[in-house]
Short mmCIF file of C-alpha atoms in Angstrom, two decimals:
data_model
loop_
_atom_site.label_atom_id
_atom_site.label_comp_id
_atom_site.label_asym_id
_atom_site.label_seq_id
_atom_site.Cartn_x
_atom_site.Cartn_y
_atom_site.Cartn_z
CA MET A 1 35.68 4.70 1.57
CA THR A 2 37.17 1.39 2.91
CA ASP A 3 35.25 -1.71 2.30
CA PRO A 4 33.16 -2.06 5.34
CA ALA A 5 32.62 -5.86 7.16
CA TRP A 6 29.95 -7.09 4.82
CA LEU A 7 27.27 -8.81 6.09
CA ASP A 8 27.63 -12.51 6.43
CA ASP A 9 24.86 -14.71 5.13
CA ARG A 10 22.88 -14.77 8.34
CA GLU A 11 23.05 -11.39 8.84
CA GLN A 12 22.01 -10.70 5.20
CA ARG A 13 19.01 -13.18 5.85
CA ALA A 14 18.22 -11.35 9.41
CA TRP A 15 18.26 -8.23 8.00
CA ARG A 16 16.22 -8.86 4.65
CA GLY A 17 13.66 -10.95 6.65
CA PHE A 18 13.18 -8.12 9.23
CA LEU A 19 12.51 -5.51 6.54
CA ALA A 20 10.20 -8.05 4.45
CA VAL A 21 8.42 -8.84 7.34
CA ASN A 22 7.68 -5.46 8.33
CA ALA A 23 6.77 -4.42 4.85
CA ALA A 24 4.70 -7.62 4.26
CA VAL A 25 2.67 -7.16 7.38
CA ARG A 26 1.84 -3.31 7.53
CA GLY A 27 0.93 -3.61 3.78
CA ARG A 28 -1.67 -6.19 4.45
CA ILE A 29 -2.91 -4.33 7.32
CA ALA A 30 -2.83 -1.01 5.49
CA ARG A 31 -4.85 -2.85 2.62
CA GLN A 32 -7.33 -4.21 4.69
CA LEU A 33 -7.81 -1.32 6.65
CA GLN A 34 -8.01 1.00 3.76
CA GLN A 35 -10.91 -1.54 2.26
CA GLU A 36 -12.89 -1.64 5.53
CA THR A 37 -12.55 2.16 6.73
CA GLY A 38 -11.78 4.49 3.79
CA LEU A 39 -8.38 5.27 6.23
CA SER A 40 -4.80 4.96 4.87
CA SER A 41 -1.76 3.71 7.16
CA ALA A 42 -0.92 7.64 7.09
CA ASP A 43 -4.42 8.55 8.56
CA TYR A 44 -4.55 5.71 10.67
CA ALA A 45 -0.63 6.92 12.34
CA VAL A 46 -1.79 10.36 12.38
CA LEU A 47 -5.45 9.48 13.95
CA VAL A 48 -3.38 7.19 16.70
CA SER A 49 -1.04 9.99 17.50
CA LEU A 50 -3.44 12.48 18.44
CA SER A 51 -5.95 10.14 19.89
CA GLU A 52 -2.80 9.45 22.50
CA ALA A 53 -2.23 13.47 22.94
CA PRO A 54 -3.62 15.15 25.80
CA GLY A 55 -6.61 17.33 24.30
CA GLY A 56 -6.32 14.97 20.94
CA ARG A 57 -3.89 17.86 20.07
CA LEU A 58 -0.22 18.23 18.75
CA ARG A 59 2.23 20.31 17.03
CA VAL A 60 2.60 19.12 13.50
CA PHE A 61 6.37 17.99 14.22
CA GLN A 62 5.45 16.29 17.03
CA LEU A 63 2.79 13.67 15.01
CA ARG A 64 4.42 10.05 14.50
CA VAL A 65 3.51 9.49 11.17
CA ALA A 66 6.85 8.09 9.79
CA ALA A 67 10.50 8.43 10.41
CA ASP A 68 11.11 9.23 6.58
CA TRP A 69 8.66 11.63 5.92
CA GLU A 70 9.28 15.12 4.48
CA LYS A 71 7.84 18.11 5.94
CA THR A 72 5.93 18.87 2.81
CA ARG A 73 4.28 15.31 2.80
CA LEU A 74 3.38 15.64 6.18
CA THR A 75 1.88 19.05 5.53
CA HIS A 76 0.24 17.54 2.52
CA GLN A 77 -1.54 14.56 4.56
CA ILE A 78 -2.92 17.09 7.02
CA THR A 79 -4.44 19.30 4.85
CA ARG A 80 -6.28 16.26 2.93
CA MET A 81 -7.31 15.31 6.54
CA THR A 82 -8.79 18.94 7.27
CA SER A 83 -10.85 18.74 4.17
CA ARG A 84 -12.30 15.35 5.00
CA GLY A 85 -13.09 16.86 8.55
CA LEU A 86 -10.65 14.14 10.57
CA VAL A 87 -8.68 17.03 12.05
CA ALA A 88 -8.71 20.70 12.34
CA ARG A 89 -5.95 23.45 12.61
CA GLU A 90 -5.84 25.55 15.35
CA PRO A 91 -3.32 28.69 16.21
CA CYS A 92 -0.33 28.29 18.49
CA ALA A 93 -0.61 30.98 20.94
CA ASP A 94 3.10 30.72 21.57
CA ASP A 95 4.50 30.55 18.10
CA PRO A 96 2.92 32.54 15.59
CA ARG A 97 4.34 30.38 12.68
CA GLY A 98 3.08 27.24 14.09
CA ALA A 99 -0.21 25.31 14.48
CA PHE A 100 -1.90 22.65 16.68
CA VAL A 101 -3.72 19.82 14.57
CA VAL A 102 -6.76 18.63 16.71
CA LEU A 103 -8.60 15.46 16.38
CA THR A 104 -12.42 16.43 15.17
CA GLU A 105 -15.53 14.79 16.33
CA ALA A 106 -15.41 12.58 12.97
CA GLY A 107 -11.69 11.86 13.40
CA TRP A 108 -12.56 10.56 17.25
CA GLU A 109 -15.63 8.37 15.81
CA ALA A 110 -13.01 7.25 12.82
CA ILE A 111 -10.49 6.01 15.15
CA THR A 112 -13.06 4.21 17.72
CA ALA A 113 -14.25 2.51 14.69
CA ALA A 114 -10.91 1.72 13.01
CA ALA A 115 -8.84 0.38 16.00
CA PRO A 116 -10.78 -2.54 16.61
CA ARG A 117 -10.10 -4.04 13.23
CA HIS A 118 -6.57 -2.66 13.06
CA VAL A 119 -6.01 -4.82 16.34
CA GLY A 120 -7.49 -8.00 14.75
CA HIS A 121 -5.33 -7.63 11.68
CA VAL A 122 -1.94 -6.81 13.94
CA ARG A 123 -3.29 -9.90 16.09
CA HIS A 124 -4.15 -11.87 12.55
CA TRP A 125 -1.02 -11.42 10.45
CA PHE A 126 1.60 -11.07 13.36
CA PHE A 127 0.75 -12.94 16.93
CA ASP A 128 -1.18 -15.34 15.43
CA ALA A 129 1.89 -16.53 13.88
CA LEU A 130 4.37 -16.32 17.34
CA ARG A 131 4.71 -18.41 20.36
CA PRO A 132 4.95 -16.63 23.60
CA GLU A 133 8.94 -17.30 23.59
CA GLN A 134 8.89 -15.30 20.38
CA VAL A 135 7.40 -12.29 21.48
CA GLU A 136 9.58 -12.37 24.58
CA ALA A 137 12.61 -12.48 21.96
CA LEU A 138 11.27 -9.72 19.86
CA LEU A 139 10.70 -7.76 23.04
CA ASP A 140 14.60 -8.44 23.66
CA ILE A 141 15.94 -7.45 20.40
CA ASN A 142 13.43 -4.16 20.10
CA ASP A 143 14.63 -3.11 23.85
CA THR A 144 18.37 -3.78 22.66
CA VAL A 145 18.47 -1.92 19.24
CA LEU A 146 16.57 1.07 20.52
CA GLY A 147 18.78 1.43 23.82
CA HIS A 148 21.72 1.34 20.97
CA LEU A 149 20.13 3.80 19.06
CA ARG A 150 19.58 6.10 22.41
CA GLU A 151 22.78 5.46 23.27
CA ALA A 152 24.48 6.48 19.96
CA ASP A 153 22.02 9.93 20.03
CA ARG A 154 23.46 10.55 23.57
CA THR A 155 27.03 10.24 22.78
CA MET A 156 26.46 12.20 19.55
CA GLY A 157 24.46 14.96 21.53
CA VAL A 158 21.13 14.65 19.23
CA PRO A 159 18.63 16.62 20.93
CA CYS A 160 15.46 14.09 22.35
CA SER A 161 13.15 16.96 23.43
CA PRO A 162 9.89 17.00 21.43
CA CYS A 163 10.46 21.13 21.19
CA ASP A 164 13.41 20.68 19.33
CA VAL A 165 12.93 17.74 17.16
CA PRO A 166 10.79 14.87 16.59
CA PRO A 167 10.83 12.34 18.97
CA CYS A 168 14.19 9.82 18.86
CA ASP A 169 12.07 7.06 19.35
CA ASP A 170 10.52 7.36 15.94
CA VAL A 171 7.14 5.15 16.93
CA LEU A 172 4.89 4.26 14.08
CA PRO A 173 1.78 3.45 15.64
CA MET B 1 -18.21 -5.66 14.50
CA THR B 2 -17.49 -7.50 17.73
CA ASP B 3 -14.80 -6.60 20.12
CA PRO B 4 -11.33 -8.08 18.92
CA ALA B 5 -9.25 -9.80 21.51
CA TRP B 6 -7.40 -6.61 22.73
CA LEU B 7 -3.29 -6.71 22.67
CA ASP B 8 -2.23 -7.47 26.18
CA ASP B 9 0.84 -5.09 27.40
CA ARG B 10 3.30 -7.55 26.46
CA GLU B 11 1.87 -7.63 22.83
CA GLN B 12 1.24 -3.88 22.61
CA ARG B 13 5.07 -3.34 23.55
CA ALA B 14 6.19 -5.90 21.23
CA TRP B 15 4.14 -4.37 18.60
CA ARG B 16 4.94 -0.83 18.84
CA GLY B 17 8.74 -1.73 19.30
CA PHE B 18 8.62 -4.14 16.59
CA LEU B 19 7.77 -0.93 14.13
CA ALA B 20 9.87 1.62 16.40
CA VAL B 21 13.09 -0.60 15.60
CA ASN B 22 12.01 -0.34 12.15
CA ALA B 23 11.29 3.37 11.75
CA ALA B 24 14.01 4.50 13.58
CA VAL B 25 17.20 2.18 12.07
CA ARG B 26 15.40 2.89 8.69
CA GLY B 27 15.30 6.31 8.86
CA ARG B 28 18.91 6.76 10.20
CA ILE B 29 20.16 4.69 7.30
CA ALA B 30 18.38 6.60 4.85
CA ARG B 31 19.28 10.01 6.36
CA GLN B 32 22.82 9.31 6.37
CA LEU B 33 22.78 7.33 2.83
CA GLN B 34 20.93 10.27 1.61
CA GLN B 35 23.92 12.94 2.97
CA GLU B 36 26.62 11.16 1.60
CA THR B 37 25.56 9.73 -1.42
CA GLY B 38 22.43 12.00 -2.50
CA LEU B 39 20.09 8.87 -2.92
CA SER B 40 16.91 8.90 -1.03
CA SER B 41 15.97 5.17 0.65
CA ALA B 42 13.26 4.49 -2.46
CA ASP B 43 16.15 5.55 -5.19
CA TYR B 44 18.53 2.79 -3.14
CA ALA B 45 15.82 0.35 -3.41
CA VAL B 46 15.13 0.78 -7.08
CA LEU B 47 19.12 0.32 -7.93
CA VAL B 48 19.35 -2.98 -5.29
CA SER B 49 16.37 -4.54 -6.98
CA LEU B 50 17.68 -3.48 -10.40
CA SER B 51 21.07 -4.68 -9.57
CA GLU B 52 19.88 -8.04 -8.60
CA ALA B 53 17.75 -8.82 -11.63
CA PRO B 54 19.48 -10.79 -14.84
CA GLY B 55 20.37 -7.88 -16.93
CA GLY B 56 19.71 -5.22 -14.61
CA ARG B 57 16.43 -5.05 -15.94
CA LEU B 58 12.82 -5.39 -14.46
CA ARG B 59 9.11 -4.74 -15.16
CA VAL B 60 8.03 -2.01 -13.36
CA PHE B 61 5.96 -4.16 -10.96
CA GLN B 62 8.35 -6.28 -9.97
CA LEU B 63 10.13 -3.34 -8.57
CA ARG B 64 10.61 -4.00 -4.87
CA VAL B 65 10.37 -0.73 -3.11
CA ALA B 66 8.01 -0.63 -0.69
CA ALA B 67 4.48 -2.75 0.05
CA ASP B 68 2.46 0.33 0.49
CA TRP B 69 3.64 2.29 -2.49
CA GLU B 70 0.70 2.99 -5.05
CA LYS B 71 1.18 2.58 -8.74
CA THR B 72 1.41 6.36 -9.43
CA ARG B 73 3.82 7.10 -6.55
CA LEU B 74 6.18 3.99 -7.95
CA THR B 75 5.68 5.45 -11.80
CA HIS B 76 6.71 9.34 -10.19
CA GLN B 77 9.58 7.71 -8.74
CA ILE B 78 11.09 5.83 -11.70
CA THR B 79 10.55 9.20 -13.80
CA ARG B 80 12.41 10.92 -11.46
CA MET B 81 15.49 8.65 -11.66
CA THR B 82 14.82 8.29 -15.62
CA SER B 83 15.74 12.32 -15.46
CA ARG B 84 18.67 11.71 -13.28
CA GLY B 85 20.24 9.21 -15.68
CA LEU B 86 20.01 6.39 -12.97
CA VAL B 87 17.80 3.79 -14.88
CA ALA B 88 16.07 3.81 -18.44
CA ARG B 89 12.73 2.73 -19.74
CA GLU B 90 12.95 0.20 -22.26
CA PRO B 91 9.46 -1.10 -24.37
CA CYS B 92 8.21 -4.78 -23.61
CA ALA B 93 8.03 -6.73 -26.77
CA ASP B 94 5.25 -9.19 -25.05
CA ASP B 95 3.37 -6.50 -23.64
CA PRO B 96 2.73 -3.15 -25.62
CA ARG B 97 1.30 -1.39 -22.33
CA GLY B 98 4.31 -2.76 -20.21
CA ALA B 99 7.86 -1.38 -19.99
CA PHE B 100 10.79 -2.33 -18.68
CA VAL B 101 13.09 -0.60 -15.93
CA VAL B 102 16.91 -0.90 -16.80
CA LEU B 103 19.77 0.23 -14.69
CA THR B 104 22.16 2.38 -16.73
CA GLU B 105 26.08 2.73 -16.45
CA ALA B 106 25.45 5.65 -13.84
CA GLY B 107 22.93 3.72 -12.23
CA TRP B 108 25.43 0.79 -11.83
CA GLU B 109 28.22 3.19 -10.55
CA ALA B 110 25.70 4.75 -8.01
CA ILE B 111 24.57 1.59 -6.37
CA THR B 112 28.36 0.07 -6.46
CA ALA B 113 29.37 3.51 -4.34
CA ALA B 114 26.63 3.44 -2.16
CA ALA B 115 26.39 -0.37 -1.05
CA PRO B 116 29.66 -0.35 1.06
CA ARG B 117 28.21 2.86 3.25
CA HIS B 118 24.91 1.30 3.08
CA VAL B 119 25.83 -2.07 4.81
CA GLY B 120 28.40 -0.16 7.02
CA HIS B 121 25.02 1.78 8.31
CA VAL B 122 23.32 -1.67 9.00
CA ARG B 123 25.72 -2.93 10.88
CA HIS B 124 26.39 0.19 13.14
CA TRP B 125 22.67 1.03 13.72
CA PHE B 126 21.76 -2.67 13.51
CA PHE B 127 24.20 -5.80 14.12
CA ASP B 128 26.72 -4.01 16.35
CA ALA B 129 23.53 -3.75 19.06
CA LEU B 130 22.64 -7.68 18.57
CA ARG B 131 24.41 -10.80 19.96
CA PRO B 132 24.49 -13.68 18.16
CA GLU B 133 21.51 -15.55 19.96
CA GLN B 134 19.55 -12.42 19.53
CA VAL B 135 20.17 -12.30 15.46
CA GLU B 136 18.81 -16.38 15.56
CA ALA B 137 15.97 -15.27 17.18
CA LEU B 138 15.13 -12.71 14.67
CA LEU B 139 15.77 -15.21 12.10
CA ASP B 140 13.27 -17.57 13.63
CA ILE B 141 10.84 -14.83 13.90
CA ASN B 142 10.96 -13.69 10.41
CA ASP B 143 10.74 -17.02 9.07
CA THR B 144 7.94 -18.03 11.05
CA VAL B 145 5.79 -15.01 10.19
CA LEU B 146 6.78 -14.80 6.76
CA GLY B 147 5.78 -18.78 6.68
CA HIS B 148 2.56 -17.82 8.32
CA LEU B 149 1.64 -14.92 5.60
CA ARG B 150 2.83 -17.15 2.80
CA GLU B 151 0.14 -19.88 4.19
CA ALA B 152 -2.50 -17.19 4.65
CA ASP B 153 -2.18 -16.07 0.98
CA ARG B 154 -2.28 -20.15 -0.44
CA THR B 155 -5.39 -20.58 1.70
CA MET B 156 -6.84 -17.63 0.30
CA GLY B 157 -5.85 -18.32 -3.32
CA VAL B 158 -3.38 -15.00 -3.89
CA PRO B 159 -1.21 -15.86 -6.91
CA CYS B 160 2.17 -15.46 -6.08
CA SER B 161 3.90 -15.56 -9.06
CA PRO B 162 5.65 -12.17 -10.62
CA CYS B 163 3.99 -12.17 -13.61
CA ASP B 164 0.41 -11.32 -11.76
CA VAL B 165 1.01 -9.56 -8.57
CA PRO B 166 4.17 -8.32 -7.13
CA PRO B 167 5.84 -10.84 -4.79
CA CYS B 168 4.12 -11.93 -1.88
CA ASP B 169 7.39 -11.59 -0.32
CA ASP B 170 7.33 -8.22 -0.12
CA VAL B 171 11.47 -7.23 0.50
CA LEU B 172 12.07 -3.95 0.85
CA PRO B 173 16.08 -4.12 0.16
#
């Protein structure tokens, strides 16, 4: 492989800082939420994803947990949450091999109790630091990069339908 | 708990977009790197972390993989990389219970071969989308949030020494 255009110092700092902010903010929120509610960040992501779906129900592959999770790891996550009563599995009429994951009463209670705490942590660790114009700049950066990815997916013919693959915008709530 | 100040629409979009960009860009880079080199994103993070340490050697807790990894998961990761010959364990003279992780010759070769590809993917998926003023804005946002976290840690008396805890700036290279 020929040498790529290496990142210059500004780009190197911007990339590492971008990863560092994400890891540090999410790490702090995850640790606090775990201590206060017993929910891991993966538990929380699954509960949010289900709570926003019609009927609190999604196919396993539609759950938005993290972009880099293998299918096996997601299956284990759902099994653990099922045994804790936070979610339940239901058969899928259209697909004998498939299954729905559904939010239980206990799951609704857990996400309802955890959400205000989570929001408080997001505000404390992230938005309390930022001036309004920085929030605007972040919105602009997000839209630009996500548009760039969508355009690349479109050019490469990557399907975006939730019936085929996980959504192209891998949102981790 | 009293209701927190909920995120307004702009903040909600900024936060979800921030997570989505991180997950989508890292997910794409990870999939390509895995296909091209056989290295997972965790393998790559460990190799980069070691390659930048004096003598290619770090204590396990100094490895910067991801902020939300449990100790057990990190131990398994190192065990797998040891069995593949990418790293080796060495006893720690000062701490009989501790161990160093050291980059092997094969580990150096792997990171040397993978780094140009990784940089190419970072440029393709991220920097090719951004205008110079957006990179400047990102640097400003990163510095602001990381400064805010450092200040909070200082106020709360969280130790920052790598001898005590993982570095406060959880960098995921």
